[in-house]
PDB file of C-alpha atoms in Angstrom:
ATOM      1  CA  MET A   1      90.817 -16.200 -77.695  1.00 47.00           C
ATOM      2  CA  ARG A   2      92.275 -17.945 -74.864  1.00 53.00           C
ATOM      3  CA  GLY A   3      89.537 -16.414 -72.261  1.00 64.00           C
ATOM      4  CA  SER A   4      86.853 -17.930 -74.659  1.00 85.00           C
ATOM      5  CA  GLY A   5      88.798 -21.218 -74.678  1.00 83.00           C
ATOM      6  CA  PHE A   6      88.993 -21.449 -70.974  1.00 86.00           C
ATOM      7  CA  THR A   7      85.300 -20.500 -70.780  1.00 89.00           C
ATOM      8  CA  LEU A   8      84.266 -23.210 -73.357  1.00 89.00           C
ATOM      9  CA  LEU A   9      86.476 -25.761 -71.104  1.00 89.00           C
ATOM     10  CA  VAL A  10      84.352 -24.704 -67.592  1.00 90.00           C
ATOM     11  CA  MET A  11      81.255 -25.009 -69.454  1.00 92.00           C
ATOM     12  CA  GLY A  12      82.005 -28.033 -70.804  1.00 92.00           C
ATOM     13  CA  ILE A  13      83.108 -29.681 -67.611  1.00 93.00           C
ATOM     14  CA  MET A  14      80.347 -28.212 -66.032  1.00 93.00           C
ATOM     15  CA  ILE A  15      77.972 -29.697 -68.325  1.00 93.00           C
ATOM     16  CA  LEU A  16      79.236 -32.858 -67.882  1.00 92.00           C
ATOM     17  CA  ALA A  17      78.917 -32.857 -63.936  1.00 90.00           C
ATOM     18  CA  VAL A  18      75.129 -31.984 -64.379  1.00 89.00           C
ATOM     19  CA  VAL A  19      75.076 -34.758 -66.624  1.00 89.00           C
ATOM     20  CA  VAL A  20      77.069 -37.172 -64.294  1.00 89.00           C
ATOM     21  CA  LEU A  21      75.565 -35.928 -61.157  1.00 88.00           C
ATOM     22  CA  ALA A  22      71.888 -35.455 -62.196  1.00 89.00           C
ATOM     23  CA  PRO A  23      70.911 -39.365 -61.641  1.00 89.00           C
ATOM     24  CA  SER A  24      72.269 -39.193 -58.369  1.00 90.00           C
ATOM     25  CA  ILE A  25      70.532 -36.282 -57.365  1.00 90.00           C
ATOM     26  CA  LYS A  26      67.246 -37.605 -58.909  1.00 91.00           C
ATOM     27  CA  ASN A  27      67.756 -41.034 -56.684  1.00 93.00           C
ATOM     28  CA  PHE A  28      68.512 -38.651 -53.509  1.00 93.00           C
ATOM     29  CA  VAL A  29      65.318 -36.727 -54.021  1.00 94.00           C
ATOM     30  CA  GLU A  30      63.080 -40.007 -54.837  1.00 95.00           C
ATOM     31  CA  GLN A  31      64.806 -41.820 -51.802  1.00 96.00           C
ATOM     32  CA  ARG A  32      64.105 -38.830 -49.579  1.00 96.00           C
ATOM     33  CA  ALA A  33      60.659 -38.710 -50.674  1.00 96.00           C
ATOM     34  CA  GLU A  34      59.980 -42.627 -49.790  1.00 97.00           C
ATOM     35  CA  ILE A  35      61.555 -42.072 -46.769  1.00 97.00           C
ATOM     36  CA  SER A  36      59.254 -39.565 -45.729  1.00 96.00           C
ATOM     37  CA  GLU A  37      56.684 -41.607 -46.973  1.00 97.00           C
ATOM     38  CA  LEU A  38      57.445 -44.757 -44.930  1.00 97.00           C
ATOM     39  CA  GLN A  39      58.279 -42.443 -41.894  1.00 97.00           C
ATOM     40  CA  ARG A  40      54.333 -41.337 -42.108  1.00 97.00           C
ATOM     41  CA  SER A  41      53.337 -44.684 -42.699  1.00 97.00           C
ATOM     42  CA  VAL A  42      55.490 -45.872 -39.545  1.00 98.00           C
ATOM     43  CA  ASP A  43      53.885 -42.669 -37.210  1.00 97.00           C
ATOM     44  CA  GLU A  44      50.310 -44.174 -38.502  1.00 97.00           C
ATOM     45  CA  ALA A  45      50.987 -47.577 -37.460  1.00 97.00           C
ATOM     46  CA  LYS A  46      52.286 -46.229 -34.001  1.00 97.00           C
ATOM     47  CA  THR A  47      49.065 -44.089 -33.331  1.00 97.00           C
ATOM     48  CA  GLN A  48      47.071 -47.014 -34.489  1.00 97.00           C
ATOM     49  CA  SER A  49      48.920 -49.056 -32.219  1.00 97.00           C
ATOM     50  CA  GLN A  50      48.435 -46.792 -29.149  1.00 97.00           C
ATOM     51  CA  ASP A  51      44.793 -46.734 -30.206  1.00 96.00           C
ATOM     52  CA  LEU A  52      44.725 -50.493 -30.040  1.00 97.00           C
ATOM     53  CA  ASP A  53      46.603 -50.953 -26.580  1.00 96.00           C
ATOM     54  CA  GLU A  54      43.829 -48.438 -25.503  1.00 95.00           C
ATOM     55  CA  GLU A  55      41.255 -50.546 -26.271  1.00 95.00           C
ATOM     56  CA  ARG A  56      42.613 -53.604 -25.101  1.00 95.00           C
ATOM     57  CA  THR A  57      43.023 -51.980 -21.649  1.00 95.00           C
ATOM     58  CA  ARG A  58      39.559 -50.946 -21.774  1.00 94.00           C
ATOM     59  CA  TRP A  59      37.965 -54.305 -22.949  1.00 93.00           C
ATOM     60  CA  SER A  60      39.798 -56.139 -19.696  1.00 95.00           C
ATOM     61  CA  ASP A  61      37.816 -53.584 -17.705  1.00 94.00           C
ATOM     62  CA  PRO A  62      34.992 -55.633 -16.708  1.00 93.00           C
ATOM     63  CA  ALA A  63      32.451 -52.417 -16.288  1.00 93.00           C
ATOM     64  CA  TYR A  64      33.378 -51.653 -19.708  1.00 94.00           C
ATOM     65  CA  ILE A  65      32.439 -55.346 -21.027  1.00 93.00           C
ATOM     66  CA  ARG A  66      29.172 -54.964 -19.106  1.00 92.00           C
ATOM     67  CA  ALA A  67      28.306 -51.785 -20.673  1.00 92.00           C
ATOM     68  CA  GLN A  68      29.280 -52.721 -23.949  1.00 92.00           C
ATOM     69  CA  ALA A  69      26.774 -56.131 -23.839  1.00 91.00           C
ATOM     70  CA  ARG A  70      23.989 -53.605 -22.839  1.00 89.00           C
ATOM     71  CA  GLU A  71      24.661 -51.544 -25.630  1.00 89.00           C
ATOM     72  CA  ARG A  72      25.489 -53.698 -28.380  1.00 90.00           C
ATOM     73  CA  LEU A  73      23.721 -56.841 -27.486  1.00 89.00           C
ATOM     74  CA  TYR A  74      20.963 -55.455 -25.304  1.00 87.00           C
ATOM     75  CA  PHE A  75      21.926 -57.708 -22.076  1.00 90.00           C
ATOM     76  CA  VAL A  76      19.905 -56.948 -19.088  1.00 89.00           C
ATOM     77  CA  MET A  77      21.136 -58.043 -15.687  1.00 89.00           C
ATOM     78  CA  PRO A  78      18.860 -60.250 -13.888  1.00 91.00           C
ATOM     79  CA  GLY A  79      15.886 -58.799 -12.336  1.00 90.00           C
ATOM     80  CA  GLU A  80      15.945 -56.188 -14.711  1.00 89.00           C
ATOM     81  CA  VAL A  81      13.207 -55.025 -17.539  1.00 88.00           C
ATOM     82  CA  SER A  82      14.623 -53.484 -20.977  1.00 85.00           C
ATOM     83  CA  TYR A  83      12.715 -51.443 -22.965  1.00 84.00           C
ATOM     84  CA  LEU A  84      13.895 -51.094 -26.491  1.00 80.00           C
ATOM     85  CA  VAL A  85      12.001 -47.769 -28.272  1.00 78.00           C
ATOM     86  CA  LEU A  86      11.486 -48.036 -32.045  1.00 80.00           C
ATOM     87  CA  ASP A  87      11.195 -45.503 -34.707  1.00 73.00           C
ATOM     88  CA  ASP A  88      12.251 -42.620 -32.054  1.00 69.00           C
ATOM     89  CA  ILE A  89      12.756 -40.138 -34.942  1.00 72.00           C
ATOM     90  CA  ALA A  90      10.159 -37.867 -33.250  1.00 67.00           C
ATOM     91  CA  VAL A  91      12.289 -37.864 -30.018  1.00 58.00           C
ATOM     92  CA  ALA A  92      15.380 -36.638 -31.864  1.00 58.00           C
ATOM     93  CA  GLN A  93      13.847 -33.717 -34.151  1.00 64.00           C
ATOM     94  CA  GLN A  94      12.262 -32.579 -31.128  1.00 63.00           C
ATOM     95  CA  ALA A  95      15.592 -32.354 -29.037  1.00 61.00           C
ATOM     96  CA  GLU A  96      17.346 -30.588 -31.805  1.00 68.00           C
ATOM     97  CA  GLN A  97      14.762 -27.608 -30.964  1.00 67.00           C
ATOM     98  CA  PRO A  98      16.244 -24.874 -28.954  1.00 71.00           C
ATOM     99  CA  ALA A  99      15.023 -24.306 -25.609  1.00 70.00           C
ATOM    100  CA  SER A 100      13.039 -20.789 -24.791  1.00 73.00           C
ATOM    101  CA  ASP A 101      13.912 -18.748 -21.952  1.00 75.00           C
ATOM    102  CA  SER A 102      10.047 -17.681 -21.004  1.00 79.00           C
ATOM    103  CA  VAL A 103       7.681 -19.930 -19.754  1.00 76.00           C
ATOM    104  CA  GLN A 104       4.845 -20.384 -21.845  1.00 76.00           C
ATOM    105  CA  GLU A 105       1.551 -21.810 -21.076  1.00 77.00           C
ATOM    106  CA  THR A 106      -0.322 -24.545 -23.264  1.00 74.00           C
ATOM    107  CA  ALA A 107      -3.831 -24.491 -23.344  1.00 75.00           C
ATOM    108  CA  SER A 108      -5.276 -27.771 -23.444  1.00 78.00           C
ATOM    109  CA  ASP A 109      -8.775 -29.467 -22.723  1.00 83.00           C
ATOM    110  CA  TRP A 110      -7.595 -32.685 -21.050  1.00 84.00           C
ATOM    111  CA  ALA A 111     -11.552 -34.104 -20.463  1.00 86.00           C
ATOM    112  CA  GLY A 112     -12.155 -33.003 -24.289  1.00 85.00           C
ATOM    113  CA  SER A 113      -9.268 -35.192 -25.723  1.00 86.00           C
ATOM    114  CA  LEU A 114     -10.319 -38.014 -22.943  1.00 86.00           C
ATOM    115  CA  LEU A 115     -13.569 -37.966 -24.224  1.00 86.00           C
ATOM    116  CA  ALA A 116     -11.887 -38.061 -27.747  1.00 85.00           C
ATOM    117  CA  SER A 117     -10.013 -40.927 -26.975  1.00 84.00           C
ATOM    118  CA  LEU A 118     -12.738 -42.852 -25.481  1.00 84.00           C
ATOM    119  CA  ALA A 119     -15.079 -42.272 -28.338  1.00 83.00           C
ATOM    120  CA  VAL A 120     -12.097 -43.655 -30.902  1.00 81.00           C
ATOM    121  CA  ALA A 121     -11.171 -46.437 -29.062  1.00 80.00           C
ATOM    122  CA  GLY A 122     -14.832 -47.539 -28.482  1.00 74.00           C
ATOM    123  CA  LEU A 123     -16.373 -46.922 -32.008  1.00 78.00           C
ATOM    124  CA  GLY A 124     -13.483 -47.862 -34.143  1.00 70.00           C
ATOM    125  CA  ASP A 125     -13.435 -50.951 -36.021  1.00 70.00           C
ATOM    126  CA  PRO A 126     -10.749 -53.811 -34.780  1.00 66.00           C
ATOM    127  CA  SER A 127      -8.482 -54.946 -37.368  1.00 65.00           C
ATOM    128  CA  THR A 128      -7.949 -58.614 -38.150  1.00 60.00           C
ATOM    129  CA  ASP A 129      -4.398 -58.435 -36.435  1.00 61.00           C
ATOM    130  CA  GLU A 130      -5.796 -57.080 -33.380  1.00 60.00           C
ATOM    131  CA  LEU A 131      -8.497 -60.115 -33.286  1.00 58.00           C
ATOM    132  CA  ALA A 132      -6.254 -62.690 -33.840  1.00 57.00           C
ATOM    133  CA  PRO A 133      -5.333 -64.976 -30.738  1.00 56.00           C
ATOM    134  CA  ASP A 134      -1.540 -65.057 -31.908  1.00 55.00           C
ATOM    135  CA  ALA A 135      -1.136 -61.371 -31.443  1.00 47.00           C
ATOM    136  CA  VAL A 136      -1.847 -61.314 -27.841  1.00 49.00           C
ATOM    137  CA  GLU A 137       1.678 -61.390 -26.140  1.00 55.00           C
ATOM    138  CA  SER A 138       2.161 -63.159 -22.763  1.00 56.00           C
ATOM    139  CA  VAL A 139       4.281 -61.009 -20.391  1.00 56.00           C
ATOM    140  CA  PRO A 140       6.169 -62.985 -17.788  1.00 59.00           C
ATOM    141  CA  ALA A 141       5.205 -61.852 -14.043  1.00 56.00           C
ATOM    142  CA  PRO A 142       8.713 -60.428 -12.474  1.00 55.00           C
TER     143      PRO A 142
END
């Protein structure tokens, strides 16, 4: 009986230790998770800070500023002419097609195409937009 009493005493002490230590262990695990989350947040902030430093360095370069003004605001240097292509979807679709390795000859009747184009242009009815004097844009001389 002494062995089983001792066993019960050890079991009771172990249960008491688990009950006493469980909240501390839970807090420890929660704190480690929070520390890991905060460390990840700090790493992200450092990465973002480095990216912003690199961007600030780029913006201090006059060539980069000039390039951004051209790209974003469509600025041009004095004496240059800027052309803006609208609806360039056909060009994008054409660029996606793979190039062939062999040379192919395209059969075209350029004289017939020219004659057809002249006939359509000469015989077509002009729309009211084309006849309006406001539709004519003046192009400044270079």
